[in-house]
mmCIF file of C-alpha atoms in Angstrom:
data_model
loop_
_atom_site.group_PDB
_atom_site.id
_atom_site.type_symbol
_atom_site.label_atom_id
_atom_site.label_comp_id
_atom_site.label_asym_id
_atom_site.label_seq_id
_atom_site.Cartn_x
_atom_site.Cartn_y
_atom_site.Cartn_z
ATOM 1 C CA UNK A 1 55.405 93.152 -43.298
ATOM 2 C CA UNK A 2 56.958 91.816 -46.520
ATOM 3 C CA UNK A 3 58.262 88.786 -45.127
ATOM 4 C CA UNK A 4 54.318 88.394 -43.606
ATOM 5 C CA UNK A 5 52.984 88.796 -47.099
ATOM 6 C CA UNK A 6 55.486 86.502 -48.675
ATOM 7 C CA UNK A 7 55.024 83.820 -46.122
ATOM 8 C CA UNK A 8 50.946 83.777 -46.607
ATOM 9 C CA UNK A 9 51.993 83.931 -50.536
ATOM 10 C CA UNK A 10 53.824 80.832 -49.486
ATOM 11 C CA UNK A 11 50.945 79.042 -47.205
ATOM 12 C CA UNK A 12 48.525 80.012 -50.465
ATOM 13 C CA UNK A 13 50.830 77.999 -52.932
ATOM 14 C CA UNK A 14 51.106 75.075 -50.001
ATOM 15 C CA UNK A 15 47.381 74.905 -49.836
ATOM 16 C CA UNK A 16 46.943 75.403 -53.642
ATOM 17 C CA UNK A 17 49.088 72.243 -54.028
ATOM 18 C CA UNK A 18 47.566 70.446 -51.102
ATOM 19 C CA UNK A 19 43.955 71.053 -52.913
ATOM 20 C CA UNK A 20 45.631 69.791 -56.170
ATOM 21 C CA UNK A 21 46.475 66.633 -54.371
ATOM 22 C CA UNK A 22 43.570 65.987 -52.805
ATOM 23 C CA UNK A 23 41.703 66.468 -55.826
ATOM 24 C CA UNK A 24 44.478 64.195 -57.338
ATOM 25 C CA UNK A 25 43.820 61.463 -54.692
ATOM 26 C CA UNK A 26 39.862 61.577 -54.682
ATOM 27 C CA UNK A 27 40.347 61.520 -58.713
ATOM 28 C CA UNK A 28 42.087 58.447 -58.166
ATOM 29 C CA UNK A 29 41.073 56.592 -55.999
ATOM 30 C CA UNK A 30 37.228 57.546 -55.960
ATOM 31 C CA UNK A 31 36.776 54.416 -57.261
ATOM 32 C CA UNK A 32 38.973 52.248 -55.267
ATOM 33 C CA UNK A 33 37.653 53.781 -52.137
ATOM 34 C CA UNK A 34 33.624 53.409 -53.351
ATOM 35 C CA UNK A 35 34.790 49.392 -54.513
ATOM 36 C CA UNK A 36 36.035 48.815 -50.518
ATOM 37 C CA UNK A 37 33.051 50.649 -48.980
ATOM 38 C CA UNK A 38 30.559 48.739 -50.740
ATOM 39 C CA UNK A 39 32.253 45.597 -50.389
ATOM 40 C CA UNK A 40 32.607 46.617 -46.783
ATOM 41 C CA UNK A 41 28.511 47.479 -46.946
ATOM 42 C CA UNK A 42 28.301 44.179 -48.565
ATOM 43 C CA UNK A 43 30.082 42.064 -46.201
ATOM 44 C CA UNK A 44 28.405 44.405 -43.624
ATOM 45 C CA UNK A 45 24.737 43.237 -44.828
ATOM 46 C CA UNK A 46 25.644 39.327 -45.774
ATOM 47 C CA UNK A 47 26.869 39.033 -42.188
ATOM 48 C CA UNK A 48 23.872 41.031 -40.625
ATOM 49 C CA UNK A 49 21.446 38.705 -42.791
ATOM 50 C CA UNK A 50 23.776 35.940 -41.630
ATOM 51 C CA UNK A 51 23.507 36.587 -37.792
ATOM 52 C CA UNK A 52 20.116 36.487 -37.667
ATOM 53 C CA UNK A 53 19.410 32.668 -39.106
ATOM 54 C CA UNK A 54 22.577 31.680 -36.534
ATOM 55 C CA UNK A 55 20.785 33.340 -33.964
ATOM 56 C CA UNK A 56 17.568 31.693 -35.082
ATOM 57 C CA UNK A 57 18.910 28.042 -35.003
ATOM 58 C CA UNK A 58 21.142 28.857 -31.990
ATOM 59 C CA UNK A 59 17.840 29.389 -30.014
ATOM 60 C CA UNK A 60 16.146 26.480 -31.570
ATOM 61 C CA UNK A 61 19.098 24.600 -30.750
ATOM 62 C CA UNK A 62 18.940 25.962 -26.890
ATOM 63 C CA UNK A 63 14.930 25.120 -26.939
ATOM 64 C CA UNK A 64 15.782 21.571 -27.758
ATOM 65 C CA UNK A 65 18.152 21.071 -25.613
ATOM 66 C CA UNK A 66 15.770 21.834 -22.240
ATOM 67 C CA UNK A 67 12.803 20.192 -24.302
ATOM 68 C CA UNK A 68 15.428 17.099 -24.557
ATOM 69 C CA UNK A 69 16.605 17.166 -20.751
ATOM 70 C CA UNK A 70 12.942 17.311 -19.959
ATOM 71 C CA UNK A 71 11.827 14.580 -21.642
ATOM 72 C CA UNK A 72 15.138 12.320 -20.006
ATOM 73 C CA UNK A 73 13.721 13.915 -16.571
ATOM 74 C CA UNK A 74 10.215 12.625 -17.648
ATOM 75 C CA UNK A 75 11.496 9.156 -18.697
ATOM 76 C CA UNK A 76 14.111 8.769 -15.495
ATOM 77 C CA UNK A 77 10.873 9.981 -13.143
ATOM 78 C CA UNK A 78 8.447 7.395 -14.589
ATOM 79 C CA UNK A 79 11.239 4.862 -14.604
ATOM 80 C CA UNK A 80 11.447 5.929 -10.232
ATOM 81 C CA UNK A 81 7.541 5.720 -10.479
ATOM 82 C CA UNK A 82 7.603 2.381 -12.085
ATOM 83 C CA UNK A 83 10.341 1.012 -9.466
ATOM 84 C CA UNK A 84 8.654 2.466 -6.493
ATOM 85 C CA UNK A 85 5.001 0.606 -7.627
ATOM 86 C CA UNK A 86 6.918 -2.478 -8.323
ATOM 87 C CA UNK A 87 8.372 -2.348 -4.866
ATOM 88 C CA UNK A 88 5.410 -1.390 -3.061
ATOM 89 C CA UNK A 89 3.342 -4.750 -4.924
ATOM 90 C CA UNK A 90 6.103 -6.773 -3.588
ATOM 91 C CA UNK A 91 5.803 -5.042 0.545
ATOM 92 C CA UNK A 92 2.339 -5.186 -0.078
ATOM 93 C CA UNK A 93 2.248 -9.054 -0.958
ATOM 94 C CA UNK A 94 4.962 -9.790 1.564
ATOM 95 C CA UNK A 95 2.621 -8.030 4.071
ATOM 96 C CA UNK A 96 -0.024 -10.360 2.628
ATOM 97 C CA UNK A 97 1.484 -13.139 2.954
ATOM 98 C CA UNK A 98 2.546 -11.910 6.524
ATOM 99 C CA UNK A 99 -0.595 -10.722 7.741
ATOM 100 C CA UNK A 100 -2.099 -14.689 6.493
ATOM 101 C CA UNK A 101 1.012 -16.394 8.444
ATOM 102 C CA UNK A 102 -0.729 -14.435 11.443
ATOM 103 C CA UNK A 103 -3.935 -15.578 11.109
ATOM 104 C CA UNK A 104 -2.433 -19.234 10.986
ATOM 105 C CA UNK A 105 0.064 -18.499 14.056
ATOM 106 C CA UNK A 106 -2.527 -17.784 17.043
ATOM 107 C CA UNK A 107 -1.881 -21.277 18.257
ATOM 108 C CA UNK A 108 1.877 -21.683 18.318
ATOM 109 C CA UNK A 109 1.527 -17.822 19.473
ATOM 110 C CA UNK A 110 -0.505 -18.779 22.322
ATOM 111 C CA UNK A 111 0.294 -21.959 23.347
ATOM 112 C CA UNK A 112 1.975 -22.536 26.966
ATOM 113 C CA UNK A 113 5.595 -24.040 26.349
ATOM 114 C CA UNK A 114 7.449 -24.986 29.382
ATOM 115 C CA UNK A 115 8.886 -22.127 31.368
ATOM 116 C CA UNK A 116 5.775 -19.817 30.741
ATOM 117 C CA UNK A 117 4.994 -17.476 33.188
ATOM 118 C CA UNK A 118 1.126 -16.286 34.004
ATOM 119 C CA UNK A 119 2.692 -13.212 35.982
ATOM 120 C CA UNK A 120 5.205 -12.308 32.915
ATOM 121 C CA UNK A 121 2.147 -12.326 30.271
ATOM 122 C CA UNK A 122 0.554 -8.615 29.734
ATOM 123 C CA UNK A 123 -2.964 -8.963 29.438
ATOM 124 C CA UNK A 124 -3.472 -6.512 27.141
ATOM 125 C CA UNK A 125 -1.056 -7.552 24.286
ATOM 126 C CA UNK A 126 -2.598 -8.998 21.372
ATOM 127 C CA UNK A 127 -0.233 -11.961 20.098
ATOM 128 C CA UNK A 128 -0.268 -12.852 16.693
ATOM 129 C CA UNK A 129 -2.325 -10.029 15.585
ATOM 130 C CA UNK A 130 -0.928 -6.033 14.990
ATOM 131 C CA UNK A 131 -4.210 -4.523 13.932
ATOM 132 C CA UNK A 132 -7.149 -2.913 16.126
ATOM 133 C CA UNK A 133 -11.076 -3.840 17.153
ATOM 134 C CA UNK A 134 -12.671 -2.881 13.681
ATOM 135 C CA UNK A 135 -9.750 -4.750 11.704
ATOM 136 C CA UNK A 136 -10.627 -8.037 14.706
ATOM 137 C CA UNK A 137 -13.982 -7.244 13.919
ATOM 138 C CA UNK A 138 -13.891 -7.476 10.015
ATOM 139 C CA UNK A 139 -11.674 -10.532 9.996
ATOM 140 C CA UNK A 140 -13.996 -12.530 12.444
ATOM 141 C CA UNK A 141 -16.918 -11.704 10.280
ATOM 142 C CA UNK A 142 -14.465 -13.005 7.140
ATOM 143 C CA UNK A 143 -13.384 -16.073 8.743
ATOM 144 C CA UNK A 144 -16.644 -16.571 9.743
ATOM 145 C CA UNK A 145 -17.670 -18.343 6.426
ATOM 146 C CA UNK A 146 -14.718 -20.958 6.386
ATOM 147 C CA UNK A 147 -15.660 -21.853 9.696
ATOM 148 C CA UNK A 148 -19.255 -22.581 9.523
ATOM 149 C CA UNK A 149 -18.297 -24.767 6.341
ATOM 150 C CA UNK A 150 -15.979 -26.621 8.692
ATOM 151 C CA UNK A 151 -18.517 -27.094 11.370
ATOM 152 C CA UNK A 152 -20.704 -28.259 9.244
ATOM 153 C CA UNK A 153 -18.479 -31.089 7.572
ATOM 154 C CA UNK A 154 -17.698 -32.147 11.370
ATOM 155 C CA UNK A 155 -20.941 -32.439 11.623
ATOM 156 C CA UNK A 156 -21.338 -34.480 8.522
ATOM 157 C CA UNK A 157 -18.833 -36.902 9.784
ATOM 158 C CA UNK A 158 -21.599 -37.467 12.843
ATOM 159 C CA UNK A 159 -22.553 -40.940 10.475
ATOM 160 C CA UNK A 160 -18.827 -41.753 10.631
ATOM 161 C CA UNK A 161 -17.876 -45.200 12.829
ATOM 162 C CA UNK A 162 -14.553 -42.794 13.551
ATOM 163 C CA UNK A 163 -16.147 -39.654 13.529
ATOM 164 C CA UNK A 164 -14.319 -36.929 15.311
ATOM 165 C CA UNK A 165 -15.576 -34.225 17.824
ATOM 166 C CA UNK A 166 -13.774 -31.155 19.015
ATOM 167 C CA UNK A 167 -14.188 -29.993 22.765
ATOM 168 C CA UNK A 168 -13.250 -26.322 23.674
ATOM 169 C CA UNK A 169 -12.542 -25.539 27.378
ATOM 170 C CA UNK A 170 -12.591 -22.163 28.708
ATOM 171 C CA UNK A 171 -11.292 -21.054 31.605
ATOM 172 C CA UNK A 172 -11.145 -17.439 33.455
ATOM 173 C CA UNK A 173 -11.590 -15.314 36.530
ATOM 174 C CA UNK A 174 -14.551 -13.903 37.086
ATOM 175 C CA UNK A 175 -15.366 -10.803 34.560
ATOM 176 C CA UNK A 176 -12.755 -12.348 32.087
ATOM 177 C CA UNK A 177 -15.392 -12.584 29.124
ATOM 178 C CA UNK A 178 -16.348 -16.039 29.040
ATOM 179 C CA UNK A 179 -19.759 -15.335 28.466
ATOM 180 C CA UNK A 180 -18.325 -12.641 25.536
ATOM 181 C CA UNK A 181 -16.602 -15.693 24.267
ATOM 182 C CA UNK A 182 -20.159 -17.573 24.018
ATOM 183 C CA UNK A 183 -22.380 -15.030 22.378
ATOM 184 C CA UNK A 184 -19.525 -13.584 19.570
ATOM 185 C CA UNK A 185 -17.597 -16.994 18.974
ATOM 186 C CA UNK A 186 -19.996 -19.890 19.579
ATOM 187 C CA UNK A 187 -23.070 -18.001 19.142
ATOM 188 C CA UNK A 188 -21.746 -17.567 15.209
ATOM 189 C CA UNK A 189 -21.685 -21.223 14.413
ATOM 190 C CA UNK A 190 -24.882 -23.147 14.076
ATOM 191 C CA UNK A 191 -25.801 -24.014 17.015
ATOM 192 C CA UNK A 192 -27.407 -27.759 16.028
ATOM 193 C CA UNK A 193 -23.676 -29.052 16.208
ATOM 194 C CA UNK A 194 -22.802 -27.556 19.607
ATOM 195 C CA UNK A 195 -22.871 -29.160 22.781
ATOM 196 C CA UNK A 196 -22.471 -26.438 25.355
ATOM 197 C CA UNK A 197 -22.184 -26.933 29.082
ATOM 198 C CA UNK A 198 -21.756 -24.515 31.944
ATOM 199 C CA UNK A 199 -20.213 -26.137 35.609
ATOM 200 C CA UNK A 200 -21.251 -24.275 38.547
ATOM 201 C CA UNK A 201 -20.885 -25.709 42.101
ATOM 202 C CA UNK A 202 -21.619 -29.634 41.622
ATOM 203 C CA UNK A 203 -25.117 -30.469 42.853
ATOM 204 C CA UNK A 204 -25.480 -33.568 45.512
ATOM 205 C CA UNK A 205 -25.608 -36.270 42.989
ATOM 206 C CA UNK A 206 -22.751 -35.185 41.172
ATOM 207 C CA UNK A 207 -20.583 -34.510 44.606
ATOM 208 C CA UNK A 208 -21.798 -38.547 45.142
ATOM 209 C CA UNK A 209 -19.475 -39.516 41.868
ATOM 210 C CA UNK A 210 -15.698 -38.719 41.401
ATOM 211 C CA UNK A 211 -15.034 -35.303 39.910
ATOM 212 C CA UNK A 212 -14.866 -36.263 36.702
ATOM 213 C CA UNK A 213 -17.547 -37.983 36.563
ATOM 214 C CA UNK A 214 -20.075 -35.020 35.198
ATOM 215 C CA UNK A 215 -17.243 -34.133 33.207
ATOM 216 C CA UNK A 216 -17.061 -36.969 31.021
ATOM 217 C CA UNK A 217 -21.156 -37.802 30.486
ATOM 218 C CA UNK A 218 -20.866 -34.061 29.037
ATOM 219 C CA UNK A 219 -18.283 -35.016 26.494
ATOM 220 C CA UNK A 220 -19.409 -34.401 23.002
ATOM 221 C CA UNK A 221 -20.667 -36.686 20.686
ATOM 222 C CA UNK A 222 -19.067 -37.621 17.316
ATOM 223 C CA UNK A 223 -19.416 -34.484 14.720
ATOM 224 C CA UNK A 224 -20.024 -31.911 17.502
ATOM 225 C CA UNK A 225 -18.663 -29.097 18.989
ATOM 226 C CA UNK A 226 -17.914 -29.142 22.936
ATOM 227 C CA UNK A 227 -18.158 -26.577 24.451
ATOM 228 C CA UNK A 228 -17.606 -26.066 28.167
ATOM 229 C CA UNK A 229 -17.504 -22.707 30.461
ATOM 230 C CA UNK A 230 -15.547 -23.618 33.334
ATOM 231 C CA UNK A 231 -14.575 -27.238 33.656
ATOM 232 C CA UNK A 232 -12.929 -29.826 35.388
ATOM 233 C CA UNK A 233 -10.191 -27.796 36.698
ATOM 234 C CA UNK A 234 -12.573 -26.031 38.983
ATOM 235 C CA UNK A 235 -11.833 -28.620 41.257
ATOM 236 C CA UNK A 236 -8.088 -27.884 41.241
ATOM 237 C CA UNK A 237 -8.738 -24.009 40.932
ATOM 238 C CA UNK A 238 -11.327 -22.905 43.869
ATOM 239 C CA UNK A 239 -11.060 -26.352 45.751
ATOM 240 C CA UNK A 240 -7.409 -25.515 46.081
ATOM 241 C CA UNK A 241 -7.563 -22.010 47.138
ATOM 242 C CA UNK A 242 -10.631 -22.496 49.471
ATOM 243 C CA UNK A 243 -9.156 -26.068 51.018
ATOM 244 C CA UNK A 244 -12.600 -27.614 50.029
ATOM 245 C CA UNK A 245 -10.628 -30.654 49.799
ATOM 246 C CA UNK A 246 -7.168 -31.980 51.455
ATOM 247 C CA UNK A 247 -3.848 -31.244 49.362
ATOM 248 C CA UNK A 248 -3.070 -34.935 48.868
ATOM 249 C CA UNK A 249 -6.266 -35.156 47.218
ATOM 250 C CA UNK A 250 -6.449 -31.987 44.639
ATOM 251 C CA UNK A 251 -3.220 -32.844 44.463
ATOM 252 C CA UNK A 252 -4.008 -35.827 42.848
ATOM 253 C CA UNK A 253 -6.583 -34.506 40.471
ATOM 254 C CA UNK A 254 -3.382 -33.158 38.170
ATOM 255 C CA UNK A 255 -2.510 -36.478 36.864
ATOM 256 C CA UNK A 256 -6.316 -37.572 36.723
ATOM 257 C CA UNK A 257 -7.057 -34.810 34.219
ATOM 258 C CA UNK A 258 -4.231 -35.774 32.163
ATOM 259 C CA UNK A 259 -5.245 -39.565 31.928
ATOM 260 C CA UNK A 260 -8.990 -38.061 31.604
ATOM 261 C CA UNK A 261 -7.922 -35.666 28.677
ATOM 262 C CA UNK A 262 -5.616 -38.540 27.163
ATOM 263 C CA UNK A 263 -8.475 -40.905 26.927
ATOM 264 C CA UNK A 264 -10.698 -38.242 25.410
ATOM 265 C CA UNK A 265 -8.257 -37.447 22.309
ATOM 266 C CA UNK A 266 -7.994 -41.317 22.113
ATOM 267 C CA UNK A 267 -11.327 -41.547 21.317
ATOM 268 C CA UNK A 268 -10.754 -38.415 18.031
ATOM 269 C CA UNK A 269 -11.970 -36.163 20.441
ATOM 270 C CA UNK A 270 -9.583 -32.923 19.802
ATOM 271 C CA UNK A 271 -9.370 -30.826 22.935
ATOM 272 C CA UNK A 272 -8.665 -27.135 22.803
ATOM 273 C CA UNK A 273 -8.151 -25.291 26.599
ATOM 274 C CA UNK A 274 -8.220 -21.564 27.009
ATOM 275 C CA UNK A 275 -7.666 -19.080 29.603
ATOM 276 C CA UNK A 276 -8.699 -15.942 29.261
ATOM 277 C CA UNK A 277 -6.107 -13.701 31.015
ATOM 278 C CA UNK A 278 -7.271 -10.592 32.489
ATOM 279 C CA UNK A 279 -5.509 -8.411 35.482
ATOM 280 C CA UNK A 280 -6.344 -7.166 38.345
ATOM 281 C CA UNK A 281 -6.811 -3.360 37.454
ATOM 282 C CA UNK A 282 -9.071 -4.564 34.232
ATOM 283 C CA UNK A 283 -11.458 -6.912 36.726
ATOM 284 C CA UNK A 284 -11.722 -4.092 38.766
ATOM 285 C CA UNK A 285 -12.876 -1.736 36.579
ATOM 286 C CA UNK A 286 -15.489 -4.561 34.810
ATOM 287 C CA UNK A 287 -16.792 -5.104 38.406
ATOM 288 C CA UNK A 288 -17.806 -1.304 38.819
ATOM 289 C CA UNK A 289 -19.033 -1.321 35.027
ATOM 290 C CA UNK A 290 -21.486 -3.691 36.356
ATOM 291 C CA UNK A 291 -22.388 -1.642 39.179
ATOM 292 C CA UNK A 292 -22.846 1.648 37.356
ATOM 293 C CA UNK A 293 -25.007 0.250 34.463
ATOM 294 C CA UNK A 294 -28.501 -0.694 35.660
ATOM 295 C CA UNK A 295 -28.763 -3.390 32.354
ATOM 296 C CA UNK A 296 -25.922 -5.332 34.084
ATOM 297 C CA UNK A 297 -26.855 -5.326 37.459
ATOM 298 C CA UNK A 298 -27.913 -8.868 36.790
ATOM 299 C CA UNK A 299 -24.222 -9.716 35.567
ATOM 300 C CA UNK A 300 -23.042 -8.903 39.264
ATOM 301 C CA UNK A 301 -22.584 -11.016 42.165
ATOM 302 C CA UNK A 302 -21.595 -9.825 45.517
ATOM 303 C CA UNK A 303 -19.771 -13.126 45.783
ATOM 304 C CA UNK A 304 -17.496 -12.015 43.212
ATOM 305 C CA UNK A 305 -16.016 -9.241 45.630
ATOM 306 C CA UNK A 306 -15.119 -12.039 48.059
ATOM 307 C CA UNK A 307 -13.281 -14.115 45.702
ATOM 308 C CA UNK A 308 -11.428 -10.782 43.784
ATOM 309 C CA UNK A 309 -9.934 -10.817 47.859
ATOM 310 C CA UNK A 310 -8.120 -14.221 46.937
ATOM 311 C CA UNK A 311 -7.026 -12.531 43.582
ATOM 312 C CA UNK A 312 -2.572 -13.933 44.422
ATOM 313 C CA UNK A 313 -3.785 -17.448 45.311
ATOM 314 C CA UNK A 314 -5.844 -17.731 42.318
ATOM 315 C CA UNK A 315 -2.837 -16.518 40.426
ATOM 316 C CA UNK A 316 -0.563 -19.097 41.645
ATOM 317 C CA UNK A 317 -3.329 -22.346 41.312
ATOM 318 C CA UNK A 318 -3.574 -20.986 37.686
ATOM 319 C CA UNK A 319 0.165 -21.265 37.337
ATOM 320 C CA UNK A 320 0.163 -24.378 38.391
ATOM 321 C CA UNK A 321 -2.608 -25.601 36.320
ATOM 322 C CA UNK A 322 -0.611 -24.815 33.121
ATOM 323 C CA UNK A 323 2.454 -26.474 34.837
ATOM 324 C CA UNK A 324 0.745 -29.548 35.532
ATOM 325 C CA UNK A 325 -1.397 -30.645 32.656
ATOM 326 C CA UNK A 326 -0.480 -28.548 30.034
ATOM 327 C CA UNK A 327 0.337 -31.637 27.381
ATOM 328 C CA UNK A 328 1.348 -32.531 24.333
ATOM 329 C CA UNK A 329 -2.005 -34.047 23.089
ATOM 330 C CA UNK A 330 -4.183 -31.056 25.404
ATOM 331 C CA UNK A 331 -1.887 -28.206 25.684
ATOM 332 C CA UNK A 332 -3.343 -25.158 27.268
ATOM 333 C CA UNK A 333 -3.507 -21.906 25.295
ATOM 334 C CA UNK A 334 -3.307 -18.241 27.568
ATOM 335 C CA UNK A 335 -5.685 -15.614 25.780
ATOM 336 C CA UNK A 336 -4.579 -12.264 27.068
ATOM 337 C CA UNK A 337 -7.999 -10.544 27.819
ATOM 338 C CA UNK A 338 -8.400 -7.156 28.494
ATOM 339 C CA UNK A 339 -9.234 -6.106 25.272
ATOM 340 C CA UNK A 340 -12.633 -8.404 24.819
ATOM 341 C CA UNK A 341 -11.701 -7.408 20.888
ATOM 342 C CA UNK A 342 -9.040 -9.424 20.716
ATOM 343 C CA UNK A 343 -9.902 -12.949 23.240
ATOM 344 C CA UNK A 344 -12.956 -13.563 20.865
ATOM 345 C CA UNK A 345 -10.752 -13.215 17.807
ATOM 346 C CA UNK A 346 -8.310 -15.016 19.238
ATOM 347 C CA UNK A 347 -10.612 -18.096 20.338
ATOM 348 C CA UNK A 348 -12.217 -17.691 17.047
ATOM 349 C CA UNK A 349 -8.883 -18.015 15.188
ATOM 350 C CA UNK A 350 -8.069 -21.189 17.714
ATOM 351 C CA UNK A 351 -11.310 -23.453 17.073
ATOM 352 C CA UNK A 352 -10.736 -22.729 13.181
ATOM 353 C CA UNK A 353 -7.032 -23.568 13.200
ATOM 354 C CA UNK A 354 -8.224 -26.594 14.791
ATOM 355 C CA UNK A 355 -10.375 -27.263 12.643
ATOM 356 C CA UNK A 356 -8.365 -26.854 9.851
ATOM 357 C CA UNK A 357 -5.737 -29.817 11.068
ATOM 358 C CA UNK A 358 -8.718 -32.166 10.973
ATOM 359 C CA UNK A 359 -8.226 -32.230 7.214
ATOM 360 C CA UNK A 360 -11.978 -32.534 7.188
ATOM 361 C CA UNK A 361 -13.848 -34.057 3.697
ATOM 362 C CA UNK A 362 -17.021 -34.563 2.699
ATOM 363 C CA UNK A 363 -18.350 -38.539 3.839
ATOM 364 C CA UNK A 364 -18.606 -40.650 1.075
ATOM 365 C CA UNK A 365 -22.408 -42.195 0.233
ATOM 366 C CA UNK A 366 -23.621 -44.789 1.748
ATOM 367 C CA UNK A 367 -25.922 -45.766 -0.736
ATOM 368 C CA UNK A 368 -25.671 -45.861 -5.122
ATOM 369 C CA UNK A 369 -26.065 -42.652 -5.762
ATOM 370 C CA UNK A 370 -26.981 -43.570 -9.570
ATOM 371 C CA UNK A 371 -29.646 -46.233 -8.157
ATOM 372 C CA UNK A 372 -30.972 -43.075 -5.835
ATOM 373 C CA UNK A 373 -30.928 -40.609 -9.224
ATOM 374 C CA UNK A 374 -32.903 -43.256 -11.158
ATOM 375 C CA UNK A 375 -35.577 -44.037 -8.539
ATOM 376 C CA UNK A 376 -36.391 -40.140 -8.240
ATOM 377 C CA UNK A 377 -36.770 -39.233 -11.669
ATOM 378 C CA UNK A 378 -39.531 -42.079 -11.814
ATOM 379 C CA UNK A 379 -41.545 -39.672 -9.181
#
C-alpha cells in the first residue's frame, strides 16, 4: 500500500514536471509555431489563388489548341475542295473537248475500210456517240443551225462557174428508216436547195437507156443538195438476187458505178453513200408495227414479206457492194439502224461534216457594191 502511494506520489511529480514542460515548450515556441502555421496558411492561400489562374490559362490554352487544329482541318478541307473543283474543270473540259472530237468523228467512225464485215457490225451500236435519244435529239436540234448556214452558202455558190453540189445516197432494206432519214434530216434544211429523188422499179423509157442513165439526169445542180432514196445500186442489189439480169452483166455494173461516181466528184460534186444497217429481228418487229397500227397500214406492202424471204442473199449483195465500189473519192459509210435515234443523227452529223470540208465562203460581188450603195440612196 505504501509503495502504491509512493509510486502515484511519483507519477504526480512526473506529470507535474511534464505540465511544466509543456507549458515551457508552448511558452516558447508559441510564437515560432503560430510564425510556421501562418506562413504555412500563407503559402497555403498564395498557391490556392495561384492554381486557379494556371487552371484558367491551362484551359484557355487547351480551347486554343482544338480551335487551332480546327481551323488547319478547315484550311486542309477547303484546300481538298479547291483541288477536287480544279480537277473536275479539267475532266469536265477534257470531256468537252472529247464529246466535240465525237461529233467530228462520225465519218472516220463509220466509214467502210477494207476488211469490213456487214455480218460483224451490230446494228444497234451507236459509233461515235455514248449518249441516248434525248441527248441525239438535243444535239440535232443544236447542230441544226450550223447546218442550215452551210446549206445556204452552198447554195450561194449556185452563181459560181465552179460551184459545188453535194449528193447523199441512201441505201437500206426495207423498214430500215429511209423515209425517217427524209422527214428528220432533210426535211430540217430548206428545202429550195434540195434536189430529192426516189428510184423505184425503172419505168419503160428508162429500162430503154443504160442504168445509169436516170441516174445521172438526176444529179444535182451546182449549190444543191442531192438527195437520193435508193439509187443506182438497185441494179446490183435486187437485179442480183432476183437474176433480173445475167451475172456477166451486173457484174459489170461494179466498175461502171465507180467510173460514174468518179466523174461526178470530177465535176465538185461531193458524194456521200449510206446504208442504213438494220437486222433481221429489228425488220421483223417494224413489219408487225405496221400491221398492228391502223395509221401505218399504208407504210406496208405485202411484197415486203416476199423479199424479207431473201433476207442472206441480200446480205451477201450488200457485202459485196461495199467491197466493190467503196472508194477513195465515194467511200460508203454503214449507219447501224435499229435505234432510228441514232441513223438520223448519224446522217445528220455526216452531211454537216461534209459540209464542213467544203471550206465554204461567202461569193464575192459581182457588181461595185459602192456604185450599188450610191444609186439606192438616190431612191
Amino acid at each position: 500500500m505504501g509503495k502504491n502511494k509512493d509510486k502515484a506520489s511519483a507519477n504526480a511529480d512526473a506529470d507535474t514536471k511534464s505540465k511544466k514542460r509543456d507549458d515551457e515548450l508552448t511558452s516558447s515556441d508559441k510564437k515560432k509555431v503560430a510564425d510556421q502555421a501562418s506562413e504555412k496558411a500563407a503559402k497555403a492561400k498564395a498557391k490556392a489563388e495561384k492554381a486557379p489562374a494556371k487552371k484558367k490559362g491551362s484551359a484557355k490554352k487547351a480551347s486554343s489548341k482544338p480551335a487551332t487544329e480546327a481551323a488547319k482541318k478547315a484550311k486542309k478541307d477547303e484546300a481538298v475542295k479547291a483541288a477536287k473543283k480544279v480537277g473536275k474543270d479539267k475532266s469536265t473540259k477534257k470531256s468537252k473537248k472529247k464529246h466535240k472530237a465525237q461529233l467530228s468523228d462520225f465519218t472516220s467512225a463509220l466509214k467502210v475500210t477494207p476488211g469490213f464485215s456487214l455480218a460483224d457490225l451490230d446494228a444497234s451500236s451507236t459509233p461515235a456517240f455514248d449518249g441516248d435519244q434525248k441527248k441525239a435529239e438535243k444535239l440535232m436540234r443544236k447542230t441544226g443551225e450550223e447546218l442550215a448556214d452551210l446549206q445556204e452558202r452552198l447554195y450561194a455558190s449556185e452563181r459560181h462557174p465552179d460551184g459545188r453540189s453535194v449528193l447523199l445516197v441512201v441505201q437500206g432494206m426495207d423498214t430500215s428508216g429511209k423515209g425517217g432519214i427524209m422527214r428528220h434530216v432533210i426535211g430540217s434544211i430548206d428545202p429550195q436547195g434540195v434536189e430529192l429523188t426516189s428510184f423505184k422499179a425503172p419505168t419503160k423509157e428508162e429500162q430503154a437507156h443504160p442504168f445509169l442513165w436516170r441516174i445521172r439526169n438526176a444529179l444535182p445542180k451546182p449549190g444543191y443538195i442531192g438527195v437520193f432514196d435508193r439509187s443506182q445500186y438497185e441494179d446490183v442489189l435486187i437485179v442480183r438476187v432476183h437474176d433480173l439480169v445475167s451475172r456477166p452483166v451486173w457484174m459489170r455494173r461494179y466498175g461502171q458505178i465507180n467510173a460514174f461516181e468518179e466523174s461526178t466528184v470530177a465535176k465538185n460534186t461531193t458524194i456521200i453513200k449510206v446504208m442504213l444497217h438494220i437486222d433481221a429481228d429489228e425488220q421483223k418487229a417494224r413489219l408487225a408495227e405496221r400491221l398492228d397500227n391502223p395509221e401505218k397500214f399504208y407504210k406496208f406492202n405485202p411484197g415486203d414479206l416476199k423479199e424479207r424471204a431473201y433476207w442472206p442473199e441480200y446480205q451477201d449483195a450488200y457485202q459485196a457492194v461495199l467491197e466493190r465500189t467503196s472508194t477513195d473519192i465515194a467511200p460508203w459509210f454503214v449507219v447501224p439502224a435499229n435505234n432510228k435515234w441514232y441513223a438520223r443523227l448519224a446522217v445528220q452529223q455526216l452531211l454537216l461534216e461534209h459540209l464542213r470540208s467544203l471550206d465554204l465562203t461567202w461569193p464575192e460581188a459581182t457588181f461595185d457594191v459602192e456604185e450599188q450603195k450610191a444609186a439606192l440612196a438616190q431612191l
